[in-house]
């Protein structure tokens, strides 16, 4: 049986003395309260597309040279500031470039922004779409979802009316974002999840309009339009939240947690031509943080889950577990502080790269830094964490992607949203994600 991740280097489990923040199946209300240190960007109603002007340079001059891959861990060039304010963003890689998409403040209010980051040149804004009816800044507490596959790209975000809005676009120096509604009743606290499936996509989201929270999913066609009615994937007698598709799994596999006051459980759902399988218990995962956040990868024939957890004495940690058996979690970030953390993952060769927030001190509002970890095909972390941060030595809300053997991680600092490009120990054999 799994217990909370500990505070020590080995992450040895022990029951949390006070599971503060592990809210459990009686999930939060539709309009969440603020979380300390989170929510600089306001969720907003998405309006009709605003055609972008010519691409706007956001990083002038030559981009920092990519470092060589180290023998262990990762090495990153100096980060580039993409946006002048902290934003909620996701990143994906394709065709020798990275794409960063998110929500931020623009000249006419809130907007969705798409930035192209080539490996050998300056980053440019390639698309904008106006956002309206902004809600308080501390209400948006999760990033959008961005996926690129075989030259096809799609972005999903949740607006102020709790609708999942999707925009299918063609990756290029000048793109266009035209949003359409794919689903209703999505939470502002949890990111939607996207994965390619055949000639279309699969979409999943958290619905917390009632108790317990629920995970719903739908198939989308090539244009991003929904096929049929959404499917409720919530296990009988339980709850569901924080869906994530396992990177590298084909056909797609969806993973989510049933967050409880005590022992939480991870569930797995297979995507089939007919729709979705029923949720199957993957394994217990101990106490998850509130709100939980997940990232999943397929390594060989095995799925692995990174998740935010409650460690000893109610600290917050980030754990990594194999989604079968009962082995103890491996700490990607040990439980040394309090407050909200984030985690993301991408495939890299036969292994994976995880990016996770790590507290620099114990208080909930202490600055974060980003820890980037490489794991091998057996899910074993290789070497020490590589630390990424902005000029003020702070970084949080990390996201990570791979393209052409390079690794990009995005994060926010006090003065904006950044991307850092680099290489990792196993990056030479990586596949584009």
XYZ file of C-alpha atoms in Angstrom:
433
model
C 0.000 0.000 0.000
C 1.328 3.439 -0.883
C 1.634 6.206 1.633
C 2.618 9.852 1.327
C 6.010 10.793 -0.096
C 8.441 11.667 2.638
C 10.691 14.635 3.181
C 13.997 12.789 2.864
C 16.056 12.115 -0.224
C 14.781 8.565 -0.511
C 11.121 9.632 -0.337
C 10.326 6.853 2.119
C 6.637 6.833 2.779
C 4.898 7.551 6.026
C 1.377 8.578 6.834
C 1.000 12.342 6.732
C 0.324 13.549 10.223
C -2.211 16.055 8.938
C -3.336 15.690 5.333
C -3.952 19.404 4.897
C -5.177 20.230 1.440
C -6.107 16.645 0.491
C -9.736 17.481 -0.002
C -10.940 14.114 -1.255
C -14.029 13.065 -3.122
C -16.180 15.912 -1.795
C -14.465 18.231 -4.258
C -14.417 21.991 -4.418
C -17.166 24.211 -5.716
C -17.620 25.338 -9.300
C -15.973 28.713 -8.581
C -12.780 27.842 -6.661
C -11.163 30.020 -4.088
C -7.741 31.471 -4.690
C -4.634 29.385 -4.134
C -1.578 31.038 -2.591
C 0.852 32.147 -5.243
C -1.304 30.956 -8.144
C -3.546 32.508 -10.769
C -1.860 35.544 -12.309
C -3.953 35.246 -15.443
C -7.733 35.571 -15.549
C -9.921 33.011 -17.296
C -12.073 34.606 -19.903
C -14.821 34.157 -22.431
C -13.347 33.360 -25.825
C -14.558 35.633 -28.581
C -14.381 35.176 -32.308
C -10.941 34.880 -33.834
C -8.919 38.039 -34.290
C -6.718 37.612 -37.348
C -3.081 38.097 -36.353
C -0.897 40.711 -37.916
C 2.500 39.788 -39.295
C 4.471 37.692 -36.786
C 5.768 39.820 -33.933
C 9.257 39.148 -32.607
C 9.292 38.555 -28.862
C 13.012 37.745 -28.582
C 15.282 39.870 -30.755
C 18.722 38.843 -31.958
C 20.195 35.373 -32.136
C 18.732 32.719 -29.883
C 21.112 31.248 -27.297
C 23.079 28.326 -28.755
C 21.807 24.912 -27.730
C 24.241 23.173 -25.408
C 25.502 19.677 -26.084
C 23.725 16.842 -24.362
C 25.392 16.120 -21.004
C 26.354 12.639 -19.839
C 23.552 12.771 -17.280
C 20.593 15.040 -16.718
C 19.929 18.070 -18.922
C 21.661 21.284 -19.941
C 19.715 24.409 -20.924
C 20.658 27.648 -22.630
C 19.734 30.938 -20.971
C 15.931 31.266 -20.904
C 14.077 33.563 -23.307
C 11.189 35.693 -22.070
C 8.203 35.081 -24.343
C 5.501 37.111 -22.605
C 5.868 40.123 -20.273
C 3.502 38.663 -17.675
C 3.120 35.293 -15.962
C 0.699 33.232 -18.093
C -0.789 29.762 -18.154
C 0.842 28.007 -21.113
C 1.530 24.610 -22.661
C 4.313 23.639 -25.092
C 4.592 21.135 -27.958
C 7.321 20.351 -30.480
C 7.250 19.646 -34.227
C 9.430 20.088 -37.334
C 12.461 21.571 -35.615
C 10.507 24.115 -33.582
C 8.467 24.476 -30.430
C 5.047 26.022 -30.010
C 3.935 27.727 -26.813
C 0.232 28.497 -26.373
C -1.591 30.094 -23.500
C -3.683 32.906 -22.097
C -2.287 36.309 -21.182
C -3.132 40.010 -21.043
C -3.105 41.804 -24.402
C -3.667 45.309 -25.717
C -7.438 44.731 -25.870
C -7.852 42.681 -22.703
C -7.323 38.960 -22.304
C -6.163 36.925 -25.276
C -4.977 33.512 -26.340
C -1.456 33.687 -27.770
C 0.507 31.225 -29.891
C 4.293 31.669 -30.044
C 6.658 29.802 -32.388
C 10.106 29.095 -30.937
C 12.570 27.775 -33.567
C 15.746 26.031 -32.501
C 17.969 28.405 -34.474
C 16.214 31.780 -34.369
C 14.180 34.298 -32.375
C 10.743 33.464 -31.038
C 7.729 35.055 -32.761
C 4.066 35.461 -31.932
C 2.259 33.667 -34.763
C -1.398 34.009 -33.664
C -3.676 35.838 -31.247
C -7.358 35.480 -30.425
C -9.186 38.021 -28.268
C -10.688 36.981 -24.934
C -13.541 38.770 -23.217
C -15.490 38.744 -19.924
C -12.460 38.218 -17.738
C -12.997 36.784 -14.267
C -10.737 37.525 -11.270
C -7.122 36.651 -11.933
C -6.949 34.008 -9.207
C -9.662 31.906 -10.828
C -7.568 30.467 -13.668
C -5.441 27.819 -12.053
C -4.518 25.438 -14.874
C -2.841 25.575 -18.258
C -4.487 24.861 -21.616
C -3.647 21.709 -23.572
C -1.633 21.858 -26.803
C -0.955 18.852 -29.038
C 0.843 18.576 -32.394
C 0.910 15.303 -34.331
C 1.836 14.578 -37.970
C 1.614 18.255 -38.894
C -1.777 18.695 -37.206
C -2.185 20.938 -34.179
C -4.986 21.618 -31.707
C -5.331 23.825 -28.626
C -7.939 23.421 -25.867
C -8.718 25.809 -22.999
C -11.528 26.396 -20.514
C -13.318 29.755 -20.671
C -15.185 31.780 -18.036
C -18.438 29.960 -18.828
C -16.732 26.628 -18.061
C -16.810 25.596 -21.714
C -13.944 23.667 -23.277
C -12.993 25.659 -26.367
C -10.796 24.134 -29.052
C -8.916 25.652 -31.975
C -7.438 23.521 -34.757
C -4.579 25.289 -36.554
C -1.806 24.705 -39.060
C 1.642 25.127 -37.502
C 3.590 27.832 -39.283
C 5.175 31.257 -38.819
C 1.710 32.808 -39.167
C -1.189 30.725 -37.867
C -4.825 31.430 -36.988
C -6.849 30.562 -33.894
C -10.601 30.153 -34.356
C -12.206 28.654 -31.256
C -15.321 26.492 -31.114
C -17.088 24.915 -28.132
C -16.366 21.206 -27.651
C -17.872 20.628 -24.194
C -19.623 22.275 -21.243
C -19.091 22.219 -17.496
C -15.298 22.067 -17.293
C -13.363 23.084 -14.194
C -11.048 26.088 -14.143
C -8.738 24.307 -11.689
C -7.698 21.420 -13.940
C -6.135 21.386 -17.395
C -8.034 19.644 -20.172
C -6.201 16.736 -21.813
C -5.712 16.067 -25.539
C -4.253 13.228 -27.596
C -4.295 12.283 -31.297
C -6.574 9.378 -32.199
C -6.818 8.241 -35.814
C -7.592 11.220 -38.027
C -9.019 13.132 -35.057
C -8.434 13.682 -31.371
C -9.604 12.666 -27.916
C -10.408 15.263 -25.265
C -10.900 14.839 -21.511
C -11.726 17.332 -18.758
C -12.684 17.597 -15.081
C -16.256 18.545 -14.168
C -16.737 19.725 -10.584
C -20.240 21.152 -10.780
C -21.379 18.450 -8.384
C -19.992 16.150 -5.721
C -17.900 14.152 -6.332
C -15.814 15.577 -9.170
C -16.107 13.735 -12.475
C -13.950 13.147 -15.543
C -15.663 13.282 -18.924
C -14.225 12.608 -22.369
C -15.205 12.917 -26.022
C -13.917 12.085 -29.484
C -13.176 15.005 -31.834
C -12.951 14.836 -35.608
C -10.062 16.227 -37.646
C -11.503 19.751 -37.464
C -11.890 19.602 -33.671
C -15.677 19.186 -33.751
C -17.085 16.782 -31.169
C -18.317 13.366 -32.295
C -21.335 12.308 -30.273
C -22.095 12.985 -26.633
C -19.426 13.123 -23.917
C -18.733 9.956 -21.909
C -18.683 10.028 -18.119
C -15.633 8.018 -17.033
C -16.086 8.439 -13.278
C -15.854 5.106 -11.424
C -18.989 3.922 -9.658
C -19.045 5.080 -6.045
C -16.016 7.311 -6.504
C -14.817 10.577 -7.928
C -12.404 11.566 -10.684
C -10.115 14.502 -11.488
C -6.930 15.594 -13.244
C -7.028 13.543 -16.467
C -3.846 13.046 -18.486
C -3.187 10.990 -21.613
C -0.073 8.828 -21.391
C 2.560 10.274 -23.729
C 3.687 7.646 -26.221
C 0.690 5.325 -25.742
C -0.974 4.230 -28.970
C -3.915 3.848 -29.033
C -4.368 6.546 -26.372
C -4.645 5.679 -22.691
C -6.225 8.113 -20.241
C -5.137 8.214 -16.595
C -6.817 10.120 -13.753
C -7.093 9.989 -9.971
C -9.976 9.486 -7.573
C -8.855 12.013 -4.925
C -9.899 11.131 -1.388
C -9.188 12.253 2.172
C -7.162 9.109 2.698
C -5.924 6.633 0.114
C -6.477 7.925 -3.419
C -6.609 5.646 -6.451
C -5.343 6.029 -10.017
C -7.621 4.784 -12.798
C -6.884 3.957 -16.411
C -9.195 4.124 -19.461
C -8.400 2.765 -22.926
C -9.519 4.681 -26.019
C -11.053 2.351 -28.603
C -12.598 2.754 -32.034
C -15.979 2.436 -30.332
C -15.226 5.091 -27.722
C -13.837 4.518 -24.229
C -13.440 1.479 -22.018
C -14.793 1.541 -18.502
C -12.408 2.903 -15.857
C -10.102 0.256 -14.408
C -8.241 0.603 -11.131
C -4.556 0.999 -11.912
C -3.253 1.246 -8.344
C -3.513 3.198 -5.055
C -1.338 6.320 -4.932
C -1.656 7.515 -1.358
C -2.544 11.079 -0.447
C -2.740 13.402 -3.446
C -2.385 17.162 -3.234
C -5.332 19.521 -3.513
C -5.848 20.146 -6.306
C -4.033 17.107 -7.715
C -2.053 17.359 -10.925
C -0.906 14.432 -13.078
C 1.392 13.626 -16.007
C 1.606 10.176 -17.602
C 4.016 8.459 -20.010
C 4.227 5.054 -21.689
C 7.683 3.491 -21.348
C 7.892 0.225 -23.251
C 4.674 -1.581 -22.343
C 4.280 0.140 -18.973
C 2.484 3.339 -18.023
C 4.009 5.643 -15.399
C 2.277 8.419 -13.488
C 3.812 11.607 -12.119
C 1.514 13.277 -9.594
C 1.452 15.934 -6.909
C 1.207 14.314 -3.499
C 0.987 15.032 0.205
C 4.134 13.932 2.001
C 5.031 13.621 5.660
C 3.697 16.356 7.974
C 1.411 17.465 5.123
C 4.181 18.824 2.904
C 3.674 18.821 -0.872
C 5.744 16.526 -3.087
C 5.845 15.160 -6.625
C 5.923 11.382 -6.963
C 6.448 8.914 -9.801
C 4.792 5.489 -9.741
C 4.476 2.528 -12.071
C 0.787 2.013 -12.857
C 0.827 -1.630 -11.899
C 1.964 -3.467 -8.808
C 2.463 -1.882 -5.410
C 5.999 -0.488 -5.506
C 6.667 2.667 -3.507
C 6.637 6.026 -5.301
C 9.926 7.558 -6.372
C 10.236 11.230 -5.368
C 10.792 13.592 -8.293
C 10.448 16.418 -5.755
C 10.706 15.525 -2.075
C 8.214 16.926 0.424
C 10.135 19.846 1.923
C 7.588 22.653 1.590
C 3.912 23.502 1.411
C 1.592 24.875 -1.251
C 0.664 24.119 -4.845
C 3.091 22.313 -7.173
C 2.867 21.370 -10.858
C 4.227 18.498 -12.953
C 4.493 17.680 -16.674
C 6.204 14.983 -18.751
C 7.159 14.047 -22.299
C 8.754 11.037 -23.968
C 12.482 11.160 -24.759
C 13.964 8.191 -26.581
C 13.182 5.077 -24.562
C 12.703 7.177 -21.443
C 11.041 10.423 -20.459
C 11.654 13.915 -19.121
C 9.664 15.295 -16.201
C 9.454 18.970 -15.212
C 8.148 19.744 -11.734
C 7.910 22.712 -9.386
C 10.144 22.495 -6.329
C 9.842 24.812 -3.309
C 12.924 26.781 -2.277
C 11.653 27.049 1.311
C 8.866 25.574 3.412
C 6.184 28.348 3.468
C 3.336 27.923 0.941
C 4.223 31.217 -0.774
C 7.963 30.509 -0.945
C 9.463 30.913 -4.444
C 9.573 27.849 -6.658
C 12.277 26.637 -9.012
C 11.842 24.117 -11.816
C 13.411 20.667 -11.488
C 13.880 18.771 -14.751
C 14.502 15.029 -14.384
C 15.346 12.351 -16.960
C 14.040 8.837 -16.298
C 15.092 5.703 -18.166
C 12.933 3.001 -19.737
C 12.505 1.396 -16.316
C 11.215 4.617 -14.752
C 14.434 5.218 -12.804
C 15.536 8.866 -12.465
C 19.005 9.373 -13.962
C 21.367 11.768 -12.241
C 20.414 14.839 -10.282
C 17.661 17.281 -11.168
C 18.595 20.114 -13.513
C 17.335 23.419 -12.131
C 15.740 25.989 -14.451
C 14.613 29.456 -13.379
C 14.187 33.037 -14.528
C 16.509 35.982 -13.865
C 15.019 36.309 -10.386
C 15.827 32.627 -9.734
C 12.134 31.724 -9.603
C 10.180 29.345 -11.849
C 6.873 27.516 -11.617
C 4.074 25.995 -13.753
C 6.650 24.032 -15.753
C 5.760 22.347 -19.041
C 8.101 20.279 -21.211
C 8.280 19.062 -24.828
C 10.747 17.465 -27.266
C 11.517 18.280 -30.916
C 14.400 17.128 -33.125
C 16.467 15.951 -30.167
C 16.055 19.226 -28.274
C 14.065 19.777 -25.090
C 12.037 22.880 -24.264
C 10.663 23.763 -20.882
C 8.340 26.685 -20.234
C 7.771 28.318 -16.867
C 6.637 31.549 -15.275
C 8.707 33.888 -13.154
C 7.765 37.128 -11.438
C 8.330 39.223 -14.576
C 6.901 37.023 -17.303
C 6.670 33.695 -19.085
C 9.871 31.997 -20.236
C 11.133 29.166 -22.412
C 14.494 27.443 -21.996
C 15.889 25.229 -24.762
C 18.436 22.506 -24.162
C 19.372 18.881 -24.519
C 19.195 15.927 -22.179
C 21.363 12.857 -21.779
C 19.203 10.597 -23.944
C 17.943 13.310 -26.311
C 19.841 12.219 -29.405
C 17.528 9.279 -29.978
C 14.338 11.146 -29.035
C 11.163 11.126 -31.050
C 9.204 14.335 -31.614
C 6.252 14.724 -29.290
